[in-house]
Amino acid sequence: MHLEDIFKILKSVRCLDMDYDSGRILGSMCTKPDEIGLRAYKMFIDSNLGDPGLFAGTTLLESEVIGMLGNLLHHPDCVGHIVTGGTEANLMAICVAKYKFQEKNPGKIPELILPRSAHFSFNKILNMLNLKPVYVNLDENYRIDTKHLEELINTNTMAIVAIAGTTELGYVDDIEVISEIAYENNIYLHVDAAFGGFVIPFLDKKIPFDFSCRGVSSITIDPHKMGCAPIPSGGILFRYHEDLKRLSVRTPYLTHDHQNTIVGTRSGASSAAIWTLLKYYGYEGYKNKVDKCMDVTWYAYDKLNKIDKVNIRIPELNLLSFTVEGIDTDTLQKKILKDYNFSVSVSEYPHAIRIVVMPHVKKVHVDEFIRSLEEILES
Ligand SMILES: *Cc1c(COP(=O)(O)O)cnc(C)c1O
């Protein structure tokens, strides 16, 4: 086939995709990658962090990125890796917790305490690592019920998962209290801040959720969500070097003698992009991005709240959740997509329309969305 014909096909296939600039994507935690990050990404596209001896420069960038993320999360000396996303990051953390538990408790079936609000990646992890899930209740505000958490802890408890920015509501568990419970009981605590990691540090309201809480063992933070880095960009950070080392395997034929990551050959382009974004935007730049998203979030909240039949929850991060009286949520979602081409998602618990106000969502898009919603309600 002629090259130009092939690319013509690619172009037409690409047209089937939705694009961020249209403002129609309202239910994704990803966004249009920042141009500056993309420039660095392209420069390092052929680097392989799986073979660090060959790519010493890129390896340096990754370790500096981990230091910068650690700095943001109050532990500059943390260790970790840039990985493919929140799923891989969570898997690495829970795997470490399992190895630690098994060493001390041979033969016991490890129990993982997690809330129902945990991301579905934990369902994969529970299966892969053969763990027994123990679900902690949510309180009336959809956050971990810390009293119930204390009741669930027993000698089989391997680890606790808490969420800083739930996927469905963007709510932050009371990590300060959970951290003390984990610390007192000497239990591994993993904080999943895949979404919230690039939001919470930049809010005006200070919410403790990171390594400043002494019981937190590891944190997932995804640069390809609110970090505006290209996909794939996840981050896993550990408080202790010994913990990360538990994942280490020998790599006989490579330039470096061991490897900690699940993925072997892995691009350093993500690390280069994140490094560049963190250097260029810094704390102030990211705060500015988050401020803008929160401004649009409250703008949309006020408008939706003014509609009689809409029941909307108070947002904590840049995520909105609402239901409409008299219309089934799934029917409403389908109508919004089919008749108005807005892609919103539906959360399971609570069963509601979910909107993620990412940087590509502007006030004009909100206005247009509200008009569409009002038309549906009038019809
Ligand atoms: C998005 C998300 C994940 C999964 O991240 P991927 O990058 O899609 O693998 C995990 N946890 C939370 C809280 C998330 O929001």
mmCIF file with all atom_site columns, C-alpha atoms in Angstrom, residues 87-214:
data_model
loop_
_atom_site.group_PDB
_atom_site.id
_atom_site.type_symbol
_atom_site.label_atom_id
_atom_site.label_alt_id
_atom_site.label_comp_id
_atom_site.label_asym_id
_atom_site.label_entity_id
_atom_site.label_seq_id
_atom_site.pdbx_PDB_ins_code
_atom_site.Cartn_x
_atom_site.Cartn_y
_atom_site.Cartn_z
_atom_site.occupancy
_atom_site.B_iso_or_equiv
_atom_site.pdbx_formal_charge
_atom_site.auth_seq_id
_atom_site.auth_comp_id
_atom_site.auth_asym_id
_atom_site.auth_atom_id
_atom_site.pdbx_PDB_model_num
ATOM 1   C CA . THR A 1 87  ? -2.978  0.434   38.088 1.00 0.00 ? 87  THR A CA 1
ATOM 2   C CA . GLU A 1 88  ? 0.664   -0.585  37.869 1.00 0.00 ? 88  GLU A CA 1
ATOM 3   C CA . ALA A 1 89  ? 1.559   1.734   40.752 1.00 0.00 ? 89  ALA A CA 1
ATOM 4   C CA . ASN A 1 90  ? -1.116  0.219   42.981 1.00 0.00 ? 90  ASN A CA 1
ATOM 5   C CA . LEU A 1 91  ? -0.029  -3.284  41.992 1.00 0.00 ? 91  LEU A CA 1
ATOM 6   C CA . MET A 1 92  ? 3.585   -2.559  42.961 1.00 0.00 ? 92  MET A CA 1
ATOM 7   C CA . ALA A 1 93  ? 2.556   -1.154  46.349 1.00 0.00 ? 93  ALA A CA 1
ATOM 8   C CA . ILE A 1 94  ? 0.248   -4.014  47.235 1.00 0.00 ? 94  ILE A CA 1
ATOM 9   C CA . CYS A 1 95  ? 2.804   -6.537  46.035 1.00 0.00 ? 95  CYS A CA 1
ATOM 10  C CA . VAL A 1 96  ? 5.367   -5.058  48.425 1.00 0.00 ? 96  VAL A CA 1
ATOM 11  C CA . ALA A 1 97  ? 2.836   -5.222  51.261 1.00 0.00 ? 97  ALA A CA 1
ATOM 12  C CA . LYS A 1 98  ? 2.179   -8.872  50.463 1.00 0.00 ? 98  LYS A CA 1
ATOM 13  C CA . TYR A 1 99  ? 5.866   -9.835  50.434 1.00 0.00 ? 99  TYR A CA 1
ATOM 14  C CA . LYS A 1 100 ? 6.375   -8.091  53.774 1.00 0.00 ? 100 LYS A CA 1
ATOM 15  C CA . PHE A 1 101 ? 3.341   -9.771  55.319 1.00 0.00 ? 101 PHE A CA 1
ATOM 16  C CA . GLN A 1 102 ? 4.237   -13.236 54.070 1.00 0.00 ? 102 GLN A CA 1
ATOM 17  C CA . GLU A 1 103 ? 7.731   -13.011 55.442 1.00 0.00 ? 103 GLU A CA 1
ATOM 18  C CA . LYS A 1 104 ? 6.390   -12.446 58.948 1.00 0.00 ? 104 LYS A CA 1
ATOM 19  C CA . ASN A 1 105 ? 3.249   -14.577 58.649 1.00 0.00 ? 105 ASN A CA 1
ATOM 20  C CA . PRO A 1 106 ? 3.985   -17.651 56.563 1.00 0.00 ? 106 PRO A CA 1
ATOM 21  C CA . GLY A 1 107 ? 0.882   -19.635 55.683 1.00 0.00 ? 107 GLY A CA 1
ATOM 22  C CA . LYS A 1 108 ? -1.641  -16.950 56.625 1.00 0.00 ? 108 LYS A CA 1
ATOM 23  C CA . ILE A 1 109 ? -4.151  -15.678 54.074 1.00 0.00 ? 109 ILE A CA 1
ATOM 24  C CA . PRO A 1 110 ? -3.452  -11.970 53.760 1.00 0.00 ? 110 PRO A CA 1
ATOM 25  C CA . GLU A 1 111 ? -6.389  -9.581  54.143 1.00 0.00 ? 111 GLU A CA 1
ATOM 26  C CA . LEU A 1 112 ? -6.473  -6.266  52.332 1.00 0.00 ? 112 LEU A CA 1
ATOM 27  C CA . ILE A 1 113 ? -8.749  -3.668  53.914 1.00 0.00 ? 113 ILE A CA 1
ATOM 28  C CA . LEU A 1 114 ? -10.142 -1.270  51.332 1.00 0.00 ? 114 LEU A CA 1
ATOM 29  C CA . PRO A 1 115 ? -13.221 0.899   50.826 1.00 0.00 ? 115 PRO A CA 1
ATOM 30  C CA . ARG A 1 116 ? -15.890 0.279   48.177 1.00 0.00 ? 116 ARG A CA 1
ATOM 31  C CA . SER A 1 117 ? -14.810 3.587   46.711 1.00 0.00 ? 117 SER A CA 1
ATOM 32  C CA . ALA A 1 118 ? -11.447 2.076   45.724 1.00 0.00 ? 118 ALA A CA 1
ATOM 33  C CA . HIS A 1 119 ? -10.617 2.065   42.012 1.00 0.00 ? 119 HIS A CA 1
ATOM 34  C CA . PHE A 1 120 ? -11.372 -1.141  40.081 1.00 0.00 ? 120 PHE A CA 1
ATOM 35  C CA . SER A 1 121 ? -7.645  -1.704  39.619 1.00 0.00 ? 121 SER A CA 1
ATOM 36  C CA . PHE A 1 122 ? -7.782  -3.227  43.107 1.00 0.00 ? 122 PHE A CA 1
ATOM 37  C CA . ASN A 1 123 ? -10.122 -5.934  41.813 1.00 0.00 ? 123 ASN A CA 1
ATOM 38  C CA . LYS A 1 124 ? -7.400  -6.954  39.379 1.00 0.00 ? 124 LYS A CA 1
ATOM 39  C CA . ILE A 1 125 ? -4.800  -6.814  42.131 1.00 0.00 ? 125 ILE A CA 1
ATOM 40  C CA . LEU A 1 126 ? -6.867  -8.870  44.584 1.00 0.00 ? 126 LEU A CA 1
ATOM 41  C CA . ASN A 1 127 ? -7.133  -11.605 41.957 1.00 0.00 ? 127 ASN A CA 1
ATOM 42  C CA . MET A 1 128 ? -3.551  -11.491 40.780 1.00 0.00 ? 128 MET A CA 1
ATOM 43  C CA . LEU A 1 129 ? -2.092  -11.543 44.272 1.00 0.00 ? 129 LEU A CA 1
ATOM 44  C CA . ASN A 1 130 ? -4.713  -13.886 45.698 1.00 0.00 ? 130 ASN A CA 1
ATOM 45  C CA . LEU A 1 131 ? -5.712  -11.621 48.581 1.00 0.00 ? 131 LEU A CA 1
ATOM 46  C CA . LYS A 1 132 ? -8.830  -11.640 50.690 1.00 0.00 ? 132 LYS A CA 1
ATOM 47  C CA . PRO A 1 133 ? -10.665 -8.336  50.374 1.00 0.00 ? 133 PRO A CA 1
ATOM 48  C CA . VAL A 1 134 ? -12.154 -6.880  53.536 1.00 0.00 ? 134 VAL A CA 1
ATOM 49  C CA . TYR A 1 135 ? -14.396 -3.938  52.747 1.00 0.00 ? 135 TYR A CA 1
ATOM 50  C CA . VAL A 1 136 ? -14.516 -1.071  55.179 1.00 0.00 ? 136 VAL A CA 1
ATOM 51  C CA . ASN A 1 137 ? -17.784 0.878   55.316 1.00 0.00 ? 137 ASN A CA 1
ATOM 52  C CA . LEU A 1 138 ? -18.073 4.388   54.015 1.00 0.00 ? 138 LEU A CA 1
ATOM 53  C CA . ASP A 1 139 ? -19.546 7.046   56.274 1.00 0.00 ? 139 ASP A CA 1
ATOM 54  C CA . GLU A 1 140 ? -22.445 9.291   55.217 1.00 0.00 ? 140 GLU A CA 1
ATOM 55  C CA . ASN A 1 141 ? -19.931 11.480  53.343 1.00 0.00 ? 141 ASN A CA 1
ATOM 56  C CA . TYR A 1 142 ? -18.613 8.567   51.258 1.00 0.00 ? 142 TYR A CA 1
ATOM 57  C CA . ARG A 1 143 ? -15.309 8.460   53.142 1.00 0.00 ? 143 ARG A CA 1
ATOM 58  C CA . ILE A 1 144 ? -13.771 5.537   55.026 1.00 0.00 ? 144 ILE A CA 1
ATOM 59  C CA . ASP A 1 145 ? -15.579 4.982   58.327 1.00 0.00 ? 145 ASP A CA 1
ATOM 60  C CA . THR A 1 146 ? -12.515 5.026   60.583 1.00 0.00 ? 146 THR A CA 1
ATOM 61  C CA . LYS A 1 147 ? -14.355 3.436   63.557 1.00 0.00 ? 147 LYS A CA 1
ATOM 62  C CA . HIS A 1 148 ? -15.279 0.483   61.364 1.00 0.00 ? 148 HIS A CA 1
ATOM 63  C CA . LEU A 1 149 ? -11.714 0.335   60.056 1.00 0.00 ? 149 LEU A CA 1
ATOM 64  C CA . GLU A 1 150 ? -10.389 -0.176  63.588 1.00 0.00 ? 150 GLU A CA 1
ATOM 65  C CA . GLU A 1 151 ? -12.861 -2.995  64.152 1.00 0.00 ? 151 GLU A CA 1
ATOM 66  C CA . LEU A 1 152 ? -11.702 -4.819  61.013 1.00 0.00 ? 152 LEU A CA 1
ATOM 67  C CA . ILE A 1 153 ? -8.030  -4.979  61.912 1.00 0.00 ? 153 ILE A CA 1
ATOM 68  C CA . ASN A 1 154 ? -6.822  -8.391  63.022 1.00 0.00 ? 154 ASN A CA 1
ATOM 69  C CA . THR A 1 155 ? -3.696  -10.526 62.837 1.00 0.00 ? 155 THR A CA 1
ATOM 70  C CA . ASN A 1 156 ? -4.419  -11.370 59.181 1.00 0.00 ? 156 ASN A CA 1
ATOM 71  C CA . THR A 1 157 ? -4.536  -7.720  58.113 1.00 0.00 ? 157 THR A CA 1
ATOM 72  C CA . MET A 1 158 ? -1.855  -7.243  55.494 1.00 0.00 ? 158 MET A CA 1
ATOM 73  C CA . ALA A 1 159 ? -2.479  -3.646  54.425 1.00 0.00 ? 159 ALA A CA 1
ATOM 74  C CA . ILE A 1 160 ? -4.962  -0.792  54.317 1.00 0.00 ? 160 ILE A CA 1
ATOM 75  C CA . VAL A 1 161 ? -5.805  1.169   51.181 1.00 0.00 ? 161 VAL A CA 1
ATOM 76  C CA . ALA A 1 162 ? -7.073  4.746   51.532 1.00 0.00 ? 162 ALA A CA 1
ATOM 77  C CA . ILE A 1 163 ? -8.035  7.040   48.671 1.00 0.00 ? 163 ILE A CA 1
ATOM 78  C CA . ALA A 1 164 ? -6.987  10.651  48.206 1.00 0.00 ? 164 ALA A CA 1
ATOM 79  C CA . GLY A 1 165 ? -9.420  11.702  45.509 1.00 0.00 ? 165 GLY A CA 1
ATOM 80  C CA . THR A 1 166 ? -11.847 8.881   44.779 1.00 0.00 ? 166 THR A CA 1
ATOM 81  C CA . THR A 1 167 ? -12.413 8.061   41.127 1.00 0.00 ? 167 THR A CA 1
ATOM 82  C CA . GLU A 1 168 ? -16.182 8.458   41.401 1.00 0.00 ? 168 GLU A CA 1
ATOM 83  C CA . LEU A 1 169 ? -16.568 11.510  43.654 1.00 0.00 ? 169 LEU A CA 1
ATOM 84  C CA . GLY A 1 170 ? -13.114 13.014  44.082 1.00 0.00 ? 170 GLY A CA 1
ATOM 85  C CA . TYR A 1 171 ? -13.386 12.697  47.861 1.00 0.00 ? 171 TYR A CA 1
ATOM 86  C CA . VAL A 1 172 ? -10.408 12.371  50.173 1.00 0.00 ? 172 VAL A CA 1
ATOM 87  C CA . ASP A 1 173 ? -10.415 9.850   53.006 1.00 0.00 ? 173 ASP A CA 1
ATOM 88  C CA . ASP A 1 174 ? -9.339  11.033  56.452 1.00 0.00 ? 174 ASP A CA 1
ATOM 89  C CA . ILE A 1 175 ? -5.739  9.984   55.883 1.00 0.00 ? 175 ILE A CA 1
ATOM 90  C CA . GLU A 1 176 ? -4.489  11.685  59.057 1.00 0.00 ? 176 GLU A CA 1
ATOM 91  C CA . VAL A 1 177 ? -6.669  9.448   61.254 1.00 0.00 ? 177 VAL A CA 1
ATOM 92  C CA . ILE A 1 178 ? -6.157  6.338   59.102 1.00 0.00 ? 178 ILE A CA 1
ATOM 93  C CA . SER A 1 179 ? -2.404  6.911   59.189 1.00 0.00 ? 179 SER A CA 1
ATOM 94  C CA . GLU A 1 180 ? -2.416  6.872   63.005 1.00 0.00 ? 180 GLU A CA 1
ATOM 95  C CA . ILE A 1 181 ? -4.462  3.667   63.030 1.00 0.00 ? 181 ILE A CA 1
ATOM 96  C CA . ALA A 1 182 ? -1.996  2.041   60.619 1.00 0.00 ? 182 ALA A CA 1
ATOM 97  C CA . TYR A 1 183 ? 1.002   3.330   62.576 1.00 0.00 ? 183 TYR A CA 1
ATOM 98  C CA . GLU A 1 184 ? -0.284  2.152   65.956 1.00 0.00 ? 184 GLU A CA 1
ATOM 99  C CA . ASN A 1 185 ? -1.085  -1.304  64.558 1.00 0.00 ? 185 ASN A CA 1
ATOM 100 C CA . ASN A 1 186 ? 2.091   -1.481  62.467 1.00 0.00 ? 186 ASN A CA 1
ATOM 101 C CA . ILE A 1 187 ? 0.152   -2.120  59.264 1.00 0.00 ? 187 ILE A CA 1
ATOM 102 C CA . TYR A 1 188 ? 1.171   -1.128  55.747 1.00 0.00 ? 188 TYR A CA 1
ATOM 103 C CA . LEU A 1 189 ? -0.870  1.848   54.487 1.00 0.00 ? 189 LEU A CA 1
ATOM 104 C CA . HIS A 1 190 ? -1.082  2.626   50.782 1.00 0.00 ? 190 HIS A CA 1
ATOM 105 C CA . VAL A 1 191 ? -2.618  5.923   49.700 1.00 0.00 ? 191 VAL A CA 1
ATOM 106 C CA . ASP A 1 192 ? -4.073  5.926   46.204 1.00 0.00 ? 192 ASP A CA 1
ATOM 107 C CA . ALA A 1 193 ? -3.686  9.525   45.091 1.00 0.00 ? 193 ALA A CA 1
ATOM 108 C CA . ALA A 1 194 ? -3.647  8.655   41.386 1.00 0.00 ? 194 ALA A CA 1
ATOM 109 C CA . PHE A 1 195 ? -6.032  11.515  40.751 1.00 0.00 ? 195 PHE A CA 1
ATOM 110 C CA . GLY A 1 196 ? -5.701  13.672  43.867 1.00 0.00 ? 196 GLY A CA 1
ATOM 111 C CA . GLY A 1 197 ? -1.899  13.709  43.972 1.00 0.00 ? 197 GLY A CA 1
ATOM 112 C CA . PHE A 1 198 ? -1.706  16.515  41.445 1.00 0.00 ? 198 PHE A CA 1
ATOM 113 C CA . VAL A 1 199 ? -4.686  18.399  42.922 1.00 0.00 ? 199 VAL A CA 1
ATOM 114 C CA . ILE A 1 200 ? -4.704  18.298  46.721 1.00 0.00 ? 200 ILE A CA 1
ATOM 115 C CA . PRO A 1 201 ? -1.241  19.874  47.269 1.00 0.00 ? 201 PRO A CA 1
ATOM 116 C CA . PHE A 1 202 ? -2.363  22.911  45.277 1.00 0.00 ? 202 PHE A CA 1
ATOM 117 C CA . LEU A 1 203 ? -5.701  23.595  46.966 1.00 0.00 ? 203 LEU A CA 1
ATOM 118 C CA . ASP A 1 204 ? -6.112  26.601  49.242 1.00 0.00 ? 204 ASP A CA 1
ATOM 119 C CA . LYS A 1 205 ? -7.514  24.289  51.895 1.00 0.00 ? 205 LYS A CA 1
ATOM 120 C CA . LYS A 1 206 ? -4.707  22.132  53.285 1.00 0.00 ? 206 LYS A CA 1
ATOM 121 C CA . ILE A 1 207 ? -5.711  18.477  53.419 1.00 0.00 ? 207 ILE A CA 1
ATOM 122 C CA . PRO A 1 208 ? -3.115  16.126  54.962 1.00 0.00 ? 208 PRO A CA 1
ATOM 123 C CA . PHE A 1 209 ? -2.875  13.012  52.787 1.00 0.00 ? 209 PHE A CA 1
ATOM 124 C CA . ASP A 1 210 ? 0.788   12.345  52.003 1.00 0.00 ? 210 ASP A CA 1
ATOM 125 C CA . PHE A 1 211 ? 4.047   11.289  53.694 1.00 0.00 ? 211 PHE A CA 1
ATOM 126 C CA . SER A 1 212 ? 3.534   14.051  56.261 1.00 0.00 ? 212 SER A CA 1
ATOM 127 C CA . CYS A 1 213 ? 1.218   11.459  57.851 1.00 0.00 ? 213 CYS A CA 1
ATOM 128 C CA . ARG A 1 214 ? 3.701   9.105   59.513 1.00 0.00 ? 214 ARG A CA 1
#
